[in-house]
Coordinates of C-alpha atoms in Angstrom, one line a residue:
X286 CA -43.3 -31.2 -104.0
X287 CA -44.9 -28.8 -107.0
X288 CA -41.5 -30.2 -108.9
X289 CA -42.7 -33.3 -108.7
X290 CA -46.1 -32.8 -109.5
X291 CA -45.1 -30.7 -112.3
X292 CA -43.3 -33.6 -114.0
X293 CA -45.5 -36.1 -113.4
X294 CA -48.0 -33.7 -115.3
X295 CA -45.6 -34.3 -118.0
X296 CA -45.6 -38.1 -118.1
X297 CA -49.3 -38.3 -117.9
X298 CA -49.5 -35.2 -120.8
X299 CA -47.3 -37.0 -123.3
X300 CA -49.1 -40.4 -122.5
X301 CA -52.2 -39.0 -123.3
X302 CA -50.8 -37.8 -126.6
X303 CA -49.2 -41.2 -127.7
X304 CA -52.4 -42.4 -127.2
X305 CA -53.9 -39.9 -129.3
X306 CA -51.3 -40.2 -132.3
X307 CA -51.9 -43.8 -132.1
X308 CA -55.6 -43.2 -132.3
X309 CA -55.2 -40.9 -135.1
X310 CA -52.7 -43.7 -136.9
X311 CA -55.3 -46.5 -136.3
X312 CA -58.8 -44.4 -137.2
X313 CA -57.0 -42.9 -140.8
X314 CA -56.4 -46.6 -141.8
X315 CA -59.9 -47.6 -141.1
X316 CA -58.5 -50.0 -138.3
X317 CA -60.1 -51.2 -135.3
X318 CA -58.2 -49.1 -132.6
X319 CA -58.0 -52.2 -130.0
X320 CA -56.8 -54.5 -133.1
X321 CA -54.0 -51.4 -133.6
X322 CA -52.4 -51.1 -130.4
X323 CA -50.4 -53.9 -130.3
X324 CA -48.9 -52.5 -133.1
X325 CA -48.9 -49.2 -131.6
X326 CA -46.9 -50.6 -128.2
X327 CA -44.0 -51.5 -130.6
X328 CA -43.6 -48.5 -132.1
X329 CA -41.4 -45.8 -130.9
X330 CA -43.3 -42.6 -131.0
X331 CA -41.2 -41.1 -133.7
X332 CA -41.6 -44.1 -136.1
X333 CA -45.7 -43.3 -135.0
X334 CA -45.2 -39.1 -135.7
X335 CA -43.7 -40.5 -139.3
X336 CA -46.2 -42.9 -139.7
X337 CA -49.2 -40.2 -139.2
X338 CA -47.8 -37.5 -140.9
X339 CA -47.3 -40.1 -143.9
X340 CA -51.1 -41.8 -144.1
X341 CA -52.4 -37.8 -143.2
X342 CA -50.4 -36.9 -146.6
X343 CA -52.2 -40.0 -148.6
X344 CA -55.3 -39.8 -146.7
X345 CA -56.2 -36.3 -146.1
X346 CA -57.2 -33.3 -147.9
X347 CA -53.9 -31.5 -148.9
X348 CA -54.8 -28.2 -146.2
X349 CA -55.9 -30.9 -143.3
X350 CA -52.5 -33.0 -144.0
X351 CA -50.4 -29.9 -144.1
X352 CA -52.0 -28.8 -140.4
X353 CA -51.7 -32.5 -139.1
X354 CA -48.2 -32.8 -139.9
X355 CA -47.3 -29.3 -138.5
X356 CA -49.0 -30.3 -135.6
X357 CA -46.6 -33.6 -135.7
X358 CA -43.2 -31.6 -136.2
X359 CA -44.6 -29.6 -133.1
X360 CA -44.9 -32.4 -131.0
X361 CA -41.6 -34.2 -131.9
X362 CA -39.9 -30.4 -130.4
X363 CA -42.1 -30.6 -127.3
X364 CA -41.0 -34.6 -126.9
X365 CA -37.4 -33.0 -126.4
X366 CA -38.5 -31.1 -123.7
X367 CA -40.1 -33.6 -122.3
X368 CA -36.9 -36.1 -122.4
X369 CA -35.1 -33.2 -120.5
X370 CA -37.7 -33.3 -118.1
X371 CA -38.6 -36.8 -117.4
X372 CA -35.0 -38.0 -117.7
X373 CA -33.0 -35.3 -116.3
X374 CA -31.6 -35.2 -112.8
X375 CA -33.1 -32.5 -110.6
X376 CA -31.8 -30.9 -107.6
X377 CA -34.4 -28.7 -105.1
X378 CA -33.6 -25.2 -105.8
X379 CA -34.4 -22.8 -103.0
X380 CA -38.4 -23.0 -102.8
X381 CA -40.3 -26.3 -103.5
X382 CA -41.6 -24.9 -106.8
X383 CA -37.8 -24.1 -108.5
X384 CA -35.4 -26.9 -109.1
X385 CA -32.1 -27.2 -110.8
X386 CA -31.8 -29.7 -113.8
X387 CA -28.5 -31.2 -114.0
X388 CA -27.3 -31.8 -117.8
X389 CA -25.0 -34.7 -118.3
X390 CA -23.5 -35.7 -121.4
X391 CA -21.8 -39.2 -122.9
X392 CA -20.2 -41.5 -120.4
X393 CA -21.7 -39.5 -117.2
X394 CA -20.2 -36.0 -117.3
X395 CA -21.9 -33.3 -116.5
X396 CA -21.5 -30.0 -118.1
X397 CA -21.7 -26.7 -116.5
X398 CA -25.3 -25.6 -118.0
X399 CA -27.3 -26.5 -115.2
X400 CA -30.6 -24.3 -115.7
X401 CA -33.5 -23.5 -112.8
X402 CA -36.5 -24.4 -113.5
X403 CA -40.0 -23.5 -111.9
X404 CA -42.7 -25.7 -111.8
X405 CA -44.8 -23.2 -113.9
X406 CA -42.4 -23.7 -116.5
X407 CA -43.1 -27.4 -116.4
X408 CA -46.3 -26.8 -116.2
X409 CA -46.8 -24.8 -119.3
X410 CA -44.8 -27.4 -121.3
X411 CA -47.3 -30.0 -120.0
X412 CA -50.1 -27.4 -121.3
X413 CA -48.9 -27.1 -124.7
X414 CA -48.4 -31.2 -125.1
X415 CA -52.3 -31.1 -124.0
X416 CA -53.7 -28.6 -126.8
X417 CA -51.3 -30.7 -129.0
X418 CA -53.7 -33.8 -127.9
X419 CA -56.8 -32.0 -128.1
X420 CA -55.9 -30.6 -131.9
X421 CA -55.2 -34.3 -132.9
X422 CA -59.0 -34.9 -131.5
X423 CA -60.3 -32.2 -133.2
X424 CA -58.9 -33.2 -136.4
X425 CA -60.7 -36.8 -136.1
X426 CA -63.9 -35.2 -135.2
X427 CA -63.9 -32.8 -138.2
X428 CA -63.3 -35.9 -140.1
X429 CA -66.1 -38.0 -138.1
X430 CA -63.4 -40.1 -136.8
X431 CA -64.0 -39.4 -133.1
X432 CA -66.5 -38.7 -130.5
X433 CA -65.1 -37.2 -127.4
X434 CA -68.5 -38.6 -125.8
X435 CA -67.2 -42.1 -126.6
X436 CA -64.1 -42.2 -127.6
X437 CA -63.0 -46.1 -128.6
X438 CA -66.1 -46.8 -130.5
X439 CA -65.1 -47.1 -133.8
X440 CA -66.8 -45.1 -136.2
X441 CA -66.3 -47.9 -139.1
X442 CA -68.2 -50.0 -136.9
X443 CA -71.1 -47.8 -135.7
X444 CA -74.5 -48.8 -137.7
X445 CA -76.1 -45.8 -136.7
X446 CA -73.7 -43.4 -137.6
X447 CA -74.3 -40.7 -140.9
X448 CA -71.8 -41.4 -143.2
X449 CA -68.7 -39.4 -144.0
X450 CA -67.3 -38.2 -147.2
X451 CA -64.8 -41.0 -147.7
X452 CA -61.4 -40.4 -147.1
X453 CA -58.8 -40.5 -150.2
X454 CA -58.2 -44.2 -151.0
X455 CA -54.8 -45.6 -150.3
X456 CA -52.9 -46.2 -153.4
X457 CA -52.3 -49.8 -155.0
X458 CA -49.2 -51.1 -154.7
X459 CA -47.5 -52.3 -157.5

């Protein structure tokens, strides 16, 4: 049962991050966030780490882009992990908090690396994909992109807010 719980602490970790890249993707253009999901859903979340890390290098300050898109690479290691987890096959182990992952390869074989696993270890990957969220957060809120106290309000949109420095403006296209 802590197996269990321990992956499903991933799936709802990584959620909360796509959200947040999203969120990041949508607030650095000066989009609405609602208007930007549907975008967002059709995105795979690599093509969204790639798109972040490229408006954070037009939009941001060169030391806040450099941090956002280290905190992307990050990510895209930990979303590895997390494929192993969420996708691999799992067999109880001898207590309910140790399982063994079987590793398959193309057309269904398995190999012979089949590694235990306690849920602790889950549940520090789970962990670091959550301070991965909450750095993306903090990064908005340093820029006045975010408050955690209301977190869809757009900031664009909110007469009573103090205004930011502007971000860099996007370059024309020509």
């Amino acid at each position: 049962m802590k197996m269990y719980c321990a992956i499903g602490m991933i799936a709802v970790s990584w959620a909360q991050l796509e959200d947040m890249v999203s969120l990041c993707i949508s607030r650095l253009l000066g989009t609405d966030h609602t208007e930007f999901l549907p975008i967002a859903s059709n995105m795979q979340i690599k093509a969204r780490f790639d798109a972040l890390k490229a408006i954070a290098g037009l939009r941001l300050p060169a030391d806040e882009a450099k941090a956002l898109i280290a905190r992307c690479d990050e990510a895209l290691e930990l979303g590895r992990e997390r494929n192993k987890i969420l996708h691999g096959s799992w067999i109880q182990g001898e207590t309910d908090d140790v399982a063994i992952r079987l590793n398959y390869r193309a057309h269904g074989r398995i190999s012979t690396d089949a590694p235990v696993i306690s849920a602790r270890e889950i549940a520090e990957t789970s962990d670091r994909i959550t301070m991965l969220t909450e750095g993306f957060a903090q990064t908005l809120q340093r820029l006045g992109l975010f408050d955690p106290k209301n977190p869809m309000r757009s900031p664009a949109r909110d007469p009573g807010r103090t205004p930011e420095p502007p971000l860099a403006p996007l370059a024309p296209l020509d």
